[in-house]
Short mmCIF file of C-alpha atoms in Angstrom, two decimals:
data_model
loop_
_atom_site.label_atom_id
_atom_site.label_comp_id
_atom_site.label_asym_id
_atom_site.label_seq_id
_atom_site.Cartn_x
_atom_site.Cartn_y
_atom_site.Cartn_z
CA UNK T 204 107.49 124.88 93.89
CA UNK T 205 106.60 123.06 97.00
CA UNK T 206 106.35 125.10 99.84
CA UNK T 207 105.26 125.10 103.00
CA UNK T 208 104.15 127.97 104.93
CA UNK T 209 103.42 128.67 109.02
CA UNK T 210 101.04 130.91 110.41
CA UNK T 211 99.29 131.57 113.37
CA UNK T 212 102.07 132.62 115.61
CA UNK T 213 102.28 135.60 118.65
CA UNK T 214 102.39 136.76 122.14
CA UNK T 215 100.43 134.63 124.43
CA UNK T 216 99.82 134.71 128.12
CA UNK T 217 100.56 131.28 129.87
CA UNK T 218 97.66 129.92 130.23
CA UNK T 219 96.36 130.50 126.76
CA UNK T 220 95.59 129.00 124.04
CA UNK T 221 96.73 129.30 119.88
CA UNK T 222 95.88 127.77 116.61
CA UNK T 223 99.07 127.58 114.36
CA UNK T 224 98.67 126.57 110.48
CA UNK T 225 100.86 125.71 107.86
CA UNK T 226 99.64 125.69 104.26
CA UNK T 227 101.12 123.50 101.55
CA UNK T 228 101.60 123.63 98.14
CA UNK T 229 103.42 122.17 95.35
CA UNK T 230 103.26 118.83 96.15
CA UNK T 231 100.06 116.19 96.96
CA UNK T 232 99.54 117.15 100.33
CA UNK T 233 96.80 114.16 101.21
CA UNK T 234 99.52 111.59 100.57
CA UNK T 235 101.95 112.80 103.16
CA UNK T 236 101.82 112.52 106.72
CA UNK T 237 103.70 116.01 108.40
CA UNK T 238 105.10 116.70 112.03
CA UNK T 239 105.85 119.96 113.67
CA UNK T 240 109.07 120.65 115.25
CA UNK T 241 110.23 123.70 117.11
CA UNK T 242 113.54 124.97 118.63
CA UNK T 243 113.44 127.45 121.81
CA UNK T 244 115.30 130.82 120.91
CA UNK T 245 119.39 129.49 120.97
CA UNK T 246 118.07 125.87 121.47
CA UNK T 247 117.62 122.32 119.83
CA UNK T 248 115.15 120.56 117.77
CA UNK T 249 112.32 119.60 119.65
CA UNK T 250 109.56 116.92 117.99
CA UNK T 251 106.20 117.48 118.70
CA UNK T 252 103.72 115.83 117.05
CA UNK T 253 102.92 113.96 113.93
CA UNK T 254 99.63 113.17 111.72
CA UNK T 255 99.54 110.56 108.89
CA UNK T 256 97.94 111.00 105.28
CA UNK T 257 94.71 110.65 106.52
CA UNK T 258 94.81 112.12 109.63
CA UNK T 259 93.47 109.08 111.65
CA UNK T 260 96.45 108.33 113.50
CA UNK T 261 98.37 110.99 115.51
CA UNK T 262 101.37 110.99 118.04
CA UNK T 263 102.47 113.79 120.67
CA UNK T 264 105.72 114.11 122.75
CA UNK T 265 105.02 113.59 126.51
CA UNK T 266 105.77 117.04 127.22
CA UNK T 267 102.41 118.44 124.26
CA UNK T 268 100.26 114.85 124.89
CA UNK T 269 97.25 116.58 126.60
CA UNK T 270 97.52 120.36 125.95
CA UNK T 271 98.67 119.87 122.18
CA UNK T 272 96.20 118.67 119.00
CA UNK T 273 97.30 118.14 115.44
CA UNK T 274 95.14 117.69 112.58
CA UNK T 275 94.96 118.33 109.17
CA UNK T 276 92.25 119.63 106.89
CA UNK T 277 93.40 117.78 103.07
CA UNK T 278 90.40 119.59 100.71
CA UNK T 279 92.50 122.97 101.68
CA UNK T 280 96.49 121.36 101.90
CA UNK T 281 96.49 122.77 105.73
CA UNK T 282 98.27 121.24 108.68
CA UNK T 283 96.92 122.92 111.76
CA UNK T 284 98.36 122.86 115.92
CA UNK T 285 96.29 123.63 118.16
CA UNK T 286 97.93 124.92 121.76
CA UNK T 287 96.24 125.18 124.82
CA UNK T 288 97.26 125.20 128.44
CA UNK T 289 100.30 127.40 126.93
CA UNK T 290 103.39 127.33 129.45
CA UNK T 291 106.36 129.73 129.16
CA UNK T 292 108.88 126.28 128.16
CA UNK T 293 106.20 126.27 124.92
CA UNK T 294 108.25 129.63 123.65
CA UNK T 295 109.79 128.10 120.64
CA UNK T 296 110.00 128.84 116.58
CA UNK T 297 107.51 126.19 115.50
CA UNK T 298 108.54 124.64 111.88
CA UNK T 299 105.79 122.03 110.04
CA UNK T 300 107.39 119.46 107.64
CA UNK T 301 106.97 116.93 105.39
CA UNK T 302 107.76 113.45 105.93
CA UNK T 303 109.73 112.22 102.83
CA UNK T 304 107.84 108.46 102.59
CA UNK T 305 107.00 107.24 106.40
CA UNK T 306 110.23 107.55 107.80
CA UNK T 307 110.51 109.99 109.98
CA UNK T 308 113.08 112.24 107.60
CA UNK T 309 111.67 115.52 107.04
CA UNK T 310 112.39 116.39 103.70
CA UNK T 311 110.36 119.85 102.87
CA UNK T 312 110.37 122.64 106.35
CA UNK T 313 108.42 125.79 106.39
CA UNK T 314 110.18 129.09 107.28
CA UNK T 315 108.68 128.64 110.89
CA UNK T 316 106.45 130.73 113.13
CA UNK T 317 107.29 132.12 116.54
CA UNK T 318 105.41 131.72 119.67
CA UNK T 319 105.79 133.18 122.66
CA UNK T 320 104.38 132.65 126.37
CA UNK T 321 104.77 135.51 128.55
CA UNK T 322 102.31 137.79 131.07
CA UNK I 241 112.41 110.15 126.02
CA UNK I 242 115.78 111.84 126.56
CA UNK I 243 117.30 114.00 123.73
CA UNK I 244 120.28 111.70 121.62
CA UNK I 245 123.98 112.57 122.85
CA UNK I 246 126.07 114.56 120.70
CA UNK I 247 129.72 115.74 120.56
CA UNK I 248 128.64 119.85 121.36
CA UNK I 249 130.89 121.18 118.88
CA UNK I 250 133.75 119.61 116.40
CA UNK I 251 136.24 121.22 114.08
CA UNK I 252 137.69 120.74 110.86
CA UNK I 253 139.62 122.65 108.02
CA UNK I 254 138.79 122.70 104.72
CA UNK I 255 138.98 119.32 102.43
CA UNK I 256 139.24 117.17 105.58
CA UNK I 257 136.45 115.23 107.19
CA UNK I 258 134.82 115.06 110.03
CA UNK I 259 132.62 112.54 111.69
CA UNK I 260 129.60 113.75 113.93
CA UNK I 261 128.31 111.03 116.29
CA UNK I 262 124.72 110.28 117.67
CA UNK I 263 124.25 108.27 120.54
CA UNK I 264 121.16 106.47 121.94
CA UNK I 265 119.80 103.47 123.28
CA UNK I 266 118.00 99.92 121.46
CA UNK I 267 114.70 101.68 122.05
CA UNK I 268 115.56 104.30 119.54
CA UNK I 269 118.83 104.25 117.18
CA UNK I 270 120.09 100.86 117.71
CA UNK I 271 116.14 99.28 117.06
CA UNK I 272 115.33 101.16 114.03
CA UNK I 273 116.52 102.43 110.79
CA UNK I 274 114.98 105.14 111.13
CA UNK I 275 117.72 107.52 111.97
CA UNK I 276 117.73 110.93 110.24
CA UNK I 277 120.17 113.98 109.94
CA UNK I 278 119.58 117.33 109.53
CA UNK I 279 121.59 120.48 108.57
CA UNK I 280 120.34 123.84 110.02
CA UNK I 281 122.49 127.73 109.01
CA UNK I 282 121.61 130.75 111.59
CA UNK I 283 118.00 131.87 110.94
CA UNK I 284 117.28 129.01 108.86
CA UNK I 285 115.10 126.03 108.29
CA UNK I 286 116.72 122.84 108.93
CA UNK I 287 117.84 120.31 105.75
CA UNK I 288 117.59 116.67 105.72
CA UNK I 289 120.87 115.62 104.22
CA UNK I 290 120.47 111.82 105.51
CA UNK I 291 117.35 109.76 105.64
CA UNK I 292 117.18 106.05 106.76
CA UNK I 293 120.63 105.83 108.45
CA UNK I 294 122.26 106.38 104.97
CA UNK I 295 120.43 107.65 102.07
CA UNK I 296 121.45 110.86 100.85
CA UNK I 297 117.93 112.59 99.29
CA UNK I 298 118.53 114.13 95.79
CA UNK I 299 120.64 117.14 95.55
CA UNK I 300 122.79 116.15 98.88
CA UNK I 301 126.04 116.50 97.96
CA UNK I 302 127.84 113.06 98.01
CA UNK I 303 130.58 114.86 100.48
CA UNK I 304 127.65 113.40 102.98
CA UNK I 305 127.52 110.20 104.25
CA UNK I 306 125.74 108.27 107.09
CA UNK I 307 126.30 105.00 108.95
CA UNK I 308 125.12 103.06 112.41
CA UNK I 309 127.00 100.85 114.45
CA UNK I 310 124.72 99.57 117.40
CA UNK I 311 123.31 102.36 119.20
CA UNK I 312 125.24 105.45 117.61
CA UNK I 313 124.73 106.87 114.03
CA UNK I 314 127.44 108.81 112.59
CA UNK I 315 127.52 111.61 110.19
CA UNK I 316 130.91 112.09 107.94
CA UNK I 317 132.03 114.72 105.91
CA UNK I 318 134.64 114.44 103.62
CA UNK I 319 136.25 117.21 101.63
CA UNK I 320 135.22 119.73 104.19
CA UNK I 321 134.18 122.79 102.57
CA UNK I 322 133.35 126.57 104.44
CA UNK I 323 129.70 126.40 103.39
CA UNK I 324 129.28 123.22 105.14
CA UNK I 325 129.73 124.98 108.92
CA UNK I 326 126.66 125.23 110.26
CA UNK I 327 124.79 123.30 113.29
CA UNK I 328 124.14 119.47 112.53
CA UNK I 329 121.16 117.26 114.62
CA UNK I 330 120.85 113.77 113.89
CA UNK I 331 117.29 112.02 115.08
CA UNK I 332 115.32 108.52 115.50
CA UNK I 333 112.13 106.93 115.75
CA UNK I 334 111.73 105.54 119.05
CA UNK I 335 109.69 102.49 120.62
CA UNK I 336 107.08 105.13 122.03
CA UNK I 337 105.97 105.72 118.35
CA UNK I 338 107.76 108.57 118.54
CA UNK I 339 110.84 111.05 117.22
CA UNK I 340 113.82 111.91 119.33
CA UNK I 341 116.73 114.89 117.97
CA UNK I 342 120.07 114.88 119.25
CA UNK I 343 120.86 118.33 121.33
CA UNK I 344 122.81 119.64 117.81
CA UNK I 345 126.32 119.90 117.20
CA UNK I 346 128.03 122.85 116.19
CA UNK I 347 130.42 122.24 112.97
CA UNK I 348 133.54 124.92 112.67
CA UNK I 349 135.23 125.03 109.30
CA UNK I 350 138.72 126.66 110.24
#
């Protein structure tokens, strides 16, 4: 079954930094690149970043470009996000997901992970 | 990059169709074919039902259709059935290298 599957979540201060993950399976994970999304609670979609196969080529919204990395780690099928410089507007469900062939349609979501920025 | 324009909500009762519009500028849906639409219930995931302005991935129902006429993708649904209400976002690729949604529209099946 491909599947992916978000980790990493919590309560944060603002301020602080967190490491989400998403771990895929099912499917030839090295030959896809993946994005992250997230929605703020009763909100949109939000893009916010995206890696390709290899992970040599990324690309951030303006409002994660700085504060935000994405990588990926393809011997263990794991996307990764790393947050820093958290702000309460980062309080979101974050989803990772598979880009069907370069095209910017996500075909295959995780169940998401929630993060929230609060003292 | 500002967030596509979407009709809030729209309406519909059951086996008629609706049409969901997406509007956005040449730098994003009116330069690329790159324009995607998504499906998301309460709690849940979102589901790409439309890739590439018009292709319908495997196990879309064929009720689902997409199209673009300049800078504004639509989304029709024909033979509206109750399962189908849930929130709809359409989004592009954009000249920045980057994605864009649309703020979401709510579908109502009455």
């Amino acid at each position: 079954e491909v599947q992916l599957v978000e980790s990493g979540g919590g309560l944060v201060q603002p301020g602080g930094s967190l490491r989400l993950s998403c771990a895929a399976s099912g499917f030839t994970f090295r030959s896809y690149w993946m994005h992250w999304v997230r929605q703020a609670p009763g909100k949109g979609l939000v893009w916010v970043s995206r890696i390709n196969s290899d992970g040599s080529s990324t690309g951030y919204a303006d409002s994660v470009k700085g504060r935000f990395t994405i990588s990926r780690d393809n011997a263990k099928n794991t996307l990764y996000l790393q947050m820093n410089s958290l702000r309460a507007e980062d309080t979101a469900v974050y989803y990772c997901a598979r880009d069907q062939t370069v095209n910017y349609g996500m075909d295959v979501w995780g169940q998401g992970t929630t993060v929230t920025v609060s003292s | 990059q500002s967030a596509l324009t979407q009709p809030a909500s729209v309406s519909g009762s059951p086996g008629q169709s609706i049409t969901i519009s997406c509007t956005g500028t040449s730098s994003d849906v009116g330069g690329y074919k790159y324009v995607s639409w998504y499906q998301q219930h309460p709690g849940k995931a979102p589901k790409l039902m439309i890739s590439e302005v018009s292709n319908r991935p495997s196990g879309v129902s064929n009720r689902f259709s997409g199209s673009k006429s300049g800078n504004t993708a639509s989304l029709t649904i024909s033979g509206l059935q109750a399962e189908d209400e849930a929130d709809y976002y359409c989004s592009s690729y954009t000249s920045s290298s980057t994605l864009v949604f649309g703020g979401g529209t709510k579908l109502t099946v009455l």
